[in-house]
Coordinates of C-alpha atoms and ligand atoms in Angstrom, one line a residue:
X49 CA 0.0 0.0 0.0
X50 CA 1.2 3.5 -0.7
X51 CA 2.5 5.7 2.1
X52 CA 1.8 9.3 2.2
X53 CA 2.2 12.3 4.8
X54 CA 0.6 15.7 5.1
X55 CA 2.2 19.1 5.9
X56 CA -0.8 20.9 7.5
X57 CA -3.8 19.4 9.3
X58 CA -6.5 22.0 8.8
X59 CA -9.6 21.9 6.7
X60 CA -8.3 20.6 3.4
X61 CA -5.8 18.2 5.1
X62 CA -8.3 16.7 7.5
X63 CA -10.9 16.1 4.6
X64 CA -8.2 14.3 2.6
X65 CA -6.9 12.2 5.6
X66 CA -10.5 11.1 6.3
X67 CA -10.9 10.2 2.6
X68 CA -7.8 8.2 2.4
X69 CA -8.8 6.3 5.7
X70 CA -12.1 5.6 4.3
X71 CA -11.1 4.4 0.9
X72 CA -7.9 2.5 2.1
X73 CA -5.9 3.6 -1.0
X74 CA -2.9 4.7 1.3
X75 CA -1.5 4.7 4.6
X76 CA -0.9 8.1 6.2
X77 CA 2.4 8.1 8.0
X78 CA 2.1 11.3 9.7
X79 CA 0.8 14.9 9.6
X80 CA 3.4 17.7 10.3
X81 CA 1.6 20.6 12.0
X82 CA 3.4 22.4 14.9
X83 CA 0.1 24.3 15.7
X84 CA -2.3 21.4 16.5
X85 CA -2.8 20.6 20.2
X86 CA -3.9 17.0 19.3
X87 CA -1.2 14.3 19.3
X88 CA -2.9 12.3 16.5
X89 CA -5.8 12.9 14.1
X90 CA -8.1 9.7 14.1
X91 CA -4.9 7.7 14.8
X92 CA -2.5 9.5 12.4
X93 CA 0.4 10.8 14.5
X94 CA 0.8 14.6 14.5
X95 CA 4.5 15.6 14.4
X96 CA 6.3 18.8 15.2
X97 CA 9.3 18.2 13.0
X98 CA 10.2 16.2 9.9
X99 CA 13.4 14.4 9.6
X100 CA 15.0 13.0 6.3
X101 CA 14.4 9.5 7.7
X102 CA 10.6 10.3 7.9
X103 CA 10.7 11.3 4.3
X104 CA 12.4 8.1 3.0
X105 CA 10.1 5.4 1.8
X106 CA 7.1 7.8 1.4
X107 CA 5.3 7.8 -2.0
X108 CA 3.7 11.3 -1.8
X109 CA 3.8 14.4 0.6
X110 CA 0.8 16.7 0.4
X111 CA 1.1 20.2 1.5
X112 CA -2.0 22.0 2.8
X113 CA -0.5 24.5 5.3
X114 CA 0.6 27.8 3.7
X115 CA 2.9 29.1 1.0
X116 CA 5.9 29.4 3.4
X117 CA 5.6 25.6 4.0
X118 CA 5.8 25.0 0.3
X119 CA 9.0 27.1 0.1
X120 CA 10.4 25.4 3.2
X121 CA 9.8 21.8 2.0
X122 CA 9.2 21.5 -1.7
X123 CA 12.8 20.9 -2.9
X124 CA 13.8 18.9 0.1
X125 CA 10.9 16.5 -0.2
X126 CA 11.6 16.1 -3.9
X127 CA 14.8 14.4 -3.2
X128 CA 12.8 11.6 -1.6
X129 CA 9.4 11.5 -3.2
X130 CA 6.6 13.2 -5.0
X131 CA 5.0 16.5 -3.8
X132 CA 1.5 17.9 -4.2
X133 CA 1.2 21.5 -3.0
X134 CA -2.2 23.3 -2.4
X135 CA -0.7 26.7 -1.4
X136 CA -0.1 27.7 -5.1
X137 CA 0.9 31.3 -4.2
X138 CA 4.2 30.0 -3.2
X139 CA 5.0 29.8 -7.1
X140 CA 5.1 33.6 -7.3
X141 CA 8.8 33.0 -6.5
X142 CA 10.4 31.9 -10.0
X143 CA 13.4 30.8 -8.2
X144 CA 11.5 28.3 -6.0
X145 CA 9.6 27.0 -9.1
X146 CA 12.9 26.6 -11.1
X147 CA 14.6 24.9 -8.1
X148 CA 11.7 22.6 -7.8
X149 CA 11.7 21.6 -11.4
X150 CA 15.4 20.8 -11.4
X151 CA 15.1 18.7 -8.1
X152 CA 12.1 16.8 -9.7
X153 CA 14.1 16.0 -12.9
X154 CA 17.2 15.2 -10.9
X155 CA 15.7 12.8 -8.5
X156 CA 12.9 11.4 -10.9
X157 CA 9.9 12.7 -9.0
X158 CA 6.7 14.7 -9.7
X159 CA 5.3 17.9 -8.5
X160 CA 1.4 17.3 -8.8
X161 CA -0.4 20.7 -9.3
X162 CA -4.1 20.1 -8.2
X163 CA -7.0 22.2 -9.6
X164 CA -8.1 23.1 -6.1
X165 CA -10.9 25.6 -6.1
X166 CA -10.9 26.1 -9.9
X167 CA -11.8 23.9 -12.8
X168 CA -9.8 23.3 -16.0
X169 CA -6.4 23.8 -15.1
X170 CA -5.3 21.0 -17.5
X171 CA -7.2 22.6 -20.2
X172 CA -5.6 26.1 -19.7
X173 CA -2.2 24.4 -19.6
X174 CA -2.9 22.6 -22.9
X175 CA -3.8 26.0 -24.6
X176 CA -1.1 28.3 -23.0
X177 CA 1.0 28.7 -26.1
X178 CA -2.0 30.5 -27.8
X179 CA -3.1 32.6 -24.9
X180 CA -2.4 36.3 -25.0
X181 CA -4.7 37.7 -22.2
X182 CA -5.8 36.2 -18.9
X183 CA -7.8 37.9 -16.1
X184 CA -9.0 36.5 -12.8
X185 CA -11.5 38.3 -10.6
X186 CA -12.3 37.1 -7.1
X187 CA -15.2 38.2 -5.0
X188 CA -15.2 37.0 -1.3
X189 CA -16.8 38.1 2.0
X190 CA -14.5 40.4 4.0
X191 CA -14.4 37.8 6.7
X192 CA -12.9 35.2 4.2
X193 CA -10.3 37.8 3.4
X194 CA -9.5 38.5 7.0
X195 CA -11.2 42.0 6.9
X196 CA -14.2 44.0 8.2
X197 CA -15.3 46.0 5.1
X198 CA -18.9 47.2 5.4
X199 CA -19.1 47.9 1.7
X200 CA -18.1 46.5 -1.6
X201 CA -14.4 47.2 -1.8
X202 CA -11.9 46.6 -4.7
X203 CA -8.8 45.6 -2.7
X204 CA -6.4 45.0 -5.5
X205 CA -6.1 45.3 -9.4
X206 CA -2.9 44.4 -11.2
X207 CA -0.4 41.6 -12.1
X208 CA -1.0 38.3 -10.2
X209 CA 2.5 38.2 -8.8
X210 CA 1.7 41.2 -6.6
X211 CA -1.7 39.8 -5.6
X212 CA 0.0 36.5 -4.6
X213 CA 2.4 38.4 -2.5
X214 CA -0.2 40.7 -0.8
X215 CA -3.0 37.9 -0.3
X216 CA -1.1 34.7 -0.2
X217 CA -3.9 32.8 1.6
X218 CA -6.6 34.0 -0.7
X219 CA -5.6 34.0 -4.4
X220 CA -4.4 30.4 -4.9
X221 CA -6.8 30.2 -7.8
X222 CA -5.0 33.1 -9.5
X223 CA -1.6 31.6 -8.9
X224 CA -2.7 28.3 -10.2
X225 CA -4.1 29.9 -13.4
X226 CA -0.9 32.0 -13.8
X227 CA 1.4 29.0 -13.5
X228 CA -0.7 27.0 -15.9
X229 CA -1.2 29.7 -18.4
X230 CA 0.9 32.8 -19.3
X231 CA 2.8 33.6 -16.0
X232 CA 2.5 35.8 -13.0
X233 CA 3.4 39.1 -14.7
X234 CA 1.0 38.8 -17.6
X235 CA -2.0 37.4 -15.7
X236 CA -4.1 40.2 -14.3
X237 CA -5.9 39.9 -10.9
X238 CA -8.8 41.7 -9.3
X239 CA -9.7 41.1 -5.6
X240 CA -13.0 42.3 -4.2
X241 CA -14.4 42.2 -0.7
X242 CA -18.2 42.2 -0.7
X243 CA -20.0 42.0 2.6
X244 CA -23.2 40.9 0.9
X245 CA -21.9 37.4 -0.1
X246 CA -21.2 34.2 1.6
X247 CA -19.4 32.6 -1.4
X248 CA -16.0 32.4 -3.0
X249 CA -16.6 33.4 -6.5
X250 CA -13.9 33.3 -9.2
X251 CA -14.4 34.8 -12.8
X252 CA -11.7 33.8 -15.2
X253 CA -11.4 35.1 -18.8
X254 CA -8.9 33.7 -21.1
X255 CA -8.3 35.0 -24.6
X256 CA -6.0 33.9 -27.5
X257 CA -5.7 33.2 -31.2
X258 CA -8.9 31.4 -31.8
X259 CA -9.6 31.0 -28.1
X260 CA -12.1 32.8 -25.8
X261 CA -12.9 31.1 -22.6
X262 CA -15.0 32.4 -19.7
X263 CA -15.1 30.1 -16.5
X264 CA -17.1 31.2 -13.5
X265 CA -16.9 29.2 -10.2
X266 CA -18.8 30.0 -7.1
X267 CA -18.5 27.8 -4.0
X268 CA -20.1 28.5 -0.5
X269 CA -17.7 29.8 2.1
X270 CA -17.8 28.8 5.8
X271 CA -15.8 31.7 6.8
X272 CA -12.2 30.2 6.4
X273 CA -10.1 30.6 3.3
X274 CA -11.5 27.4 1.8
X275 CA -14.9 27.2 0.1
X276 CA -17.2 24.1 0.0
X277 CA -15.8 22.8 -3.2
X278 CA -12.1 22.6 -2.5
X279 CA -12.0 19.7 -0.2
X280 CA -14.0 17.5 -2.7
X281 CA -11.6 18.6 -5.5
X282 CA -8.5 17.8 -3.2
X283 CA -9.8 14.2 -2.6
X284 CA -10.3 13.8 -6.3
X285 CA -6.8 15.0 -7.1
X286 CA -5.4 12.6 -4.5
X287 CA -7.3 9.6 -5.8
X288 CA -5.9 10.4 -9.4
X289 CA -2.3 10.7 -8.1
X290 CA -2.6 7.5 -6.0
X291 CA -3.8 5.7 -9.1
X292 CA -5.7 2.3 -9.2
X293 CA -7.9 0.7 -11.9
X294 CA -11.1 1.9 -13.5
X295 CA -12.3 5.2 -15.4
X296 CA -10.2 8.4 -15.0
X297 CA -10.9 11.9 -16.5
X298 CA -7.6 13.3 -18.0
Ligands
NAD141 N1 -5.2 25.5 -4.4 C1 -6.4 26.0 -4.1 O1 -7.3 26.3 -4.9 C2 -6.6 26.3 -2.7 C3 -8.0 26.5 -2.3 C4 -8.2 26.8 -1.0 C5 -7.2 26.8 0.0 N2 -5.8 26.7 -0.5 C6 -4.8 26.8 0.4 O2 -4.5 25.6 1.0 C7 -3.9 25.7 2.3 C8 -4.7 24.9 3.3 O3 -6.0 25.5 3.4 P1 -7.0 25.1 4.6 O4 -8.3 25.7 4.3 O5 -6.7 23.6 4.9 O6 -6.3 25.9 5.8 P2 -6.5 25.8 7.4 O7 -6.2 27.1 7.9 O8 -7.8 25.1 7.7 O9 -5.4 24.8 7.8 C9 -4.0 25.1 7.6 C10 -3.2 24.2 8.6 O10 -1.9 24.5 8.4 C11 -1.2 24.4 9.7 N3 0.0 25.3 9.7 C12 0.2 26.5 9.7 N4 1.6 26.9 9.7 C13 2.2 25.8 9.5 C14 3.5 25.4 9.4 N5 4.5 26.3 9.3 N6 3.9 24.1 9.2 C15 2.8 23.1 9.1 N7 1.6 23.4 9.3 C16 1.2 24.7 9.5 C17 -2.2 25.2 10.6 O11 -2.0 24.9 12.0 C18 -3.6 24.6 10.1 O12 -3.8 23.4 10.8 C19 -3.8 27.2 2.5 O13 -2.7 27.8 2.2 C20 -5.0 27.7 1.6 O14 -4.7 29.2 1.3 C21 -5.7 26.5 -1.7

């Protein structure tokens, strides 16, 4: 059976761990989360540090903590095994991305990039050579953005690289689209706080030679950074990475 580990045991991590325990596709060796009070999550050991010995023999490490944890662990993990990050804003650092690509090739491992809160990253990646303009607009409640605005407020409009620096917890969708498409400087981001909504809504427009796509995704928000859809999406991505037999959308 495959052996996996998690960095971060919050909303996304706990959903994936429960899913893996229920479907029995893998054994979870540990969850690294120095901020959890529990010693285990449903029998999965919670650890406060990760040694190289703990990485040896794993088939996959899943990050669901924050962008700093991706920066801290990605290249190191790739020496030993595959890596699946959810905090996509980490990729605003071109040096980190290049280092991870080099480490993955050197050690023969994969970085699996999950679609997370958005749909169609694979399709965007496939069409990237023809794309000329990509815009991403996100509307969230002020609480989801860690704010207390009482009226509709445009917080940011400009290149995705700066959006990812200013709102690393909130614009993972923008970062994922920039990474799959035309990059963090050419992709344009708009971030709006709207006290009248309880949803995370992303409106994506992609234009290129013979291409005009609009993707609108809206997912109920329970207050944190992650909407209703992402845990489902995360479990689907994990299943695809772990493999098996049957039908699979590619
Ligand atoms: N790719 C996407 O579309 C997408 C969508 C939603 C959320 N996210 C991102 O995924 C990540 C996890 O989201 P979540 O909703 O589970 O968040 P969460 O706040 O529920 O959980 C994060 C967990 O990480 C832990 N943590 C914090 N600092 C840590 C550190 N230095 N080392 C290890 N663990 C640490 C926290 O204690 C917490 O348990 C966030 O970065 C979030 O922005 C990505």
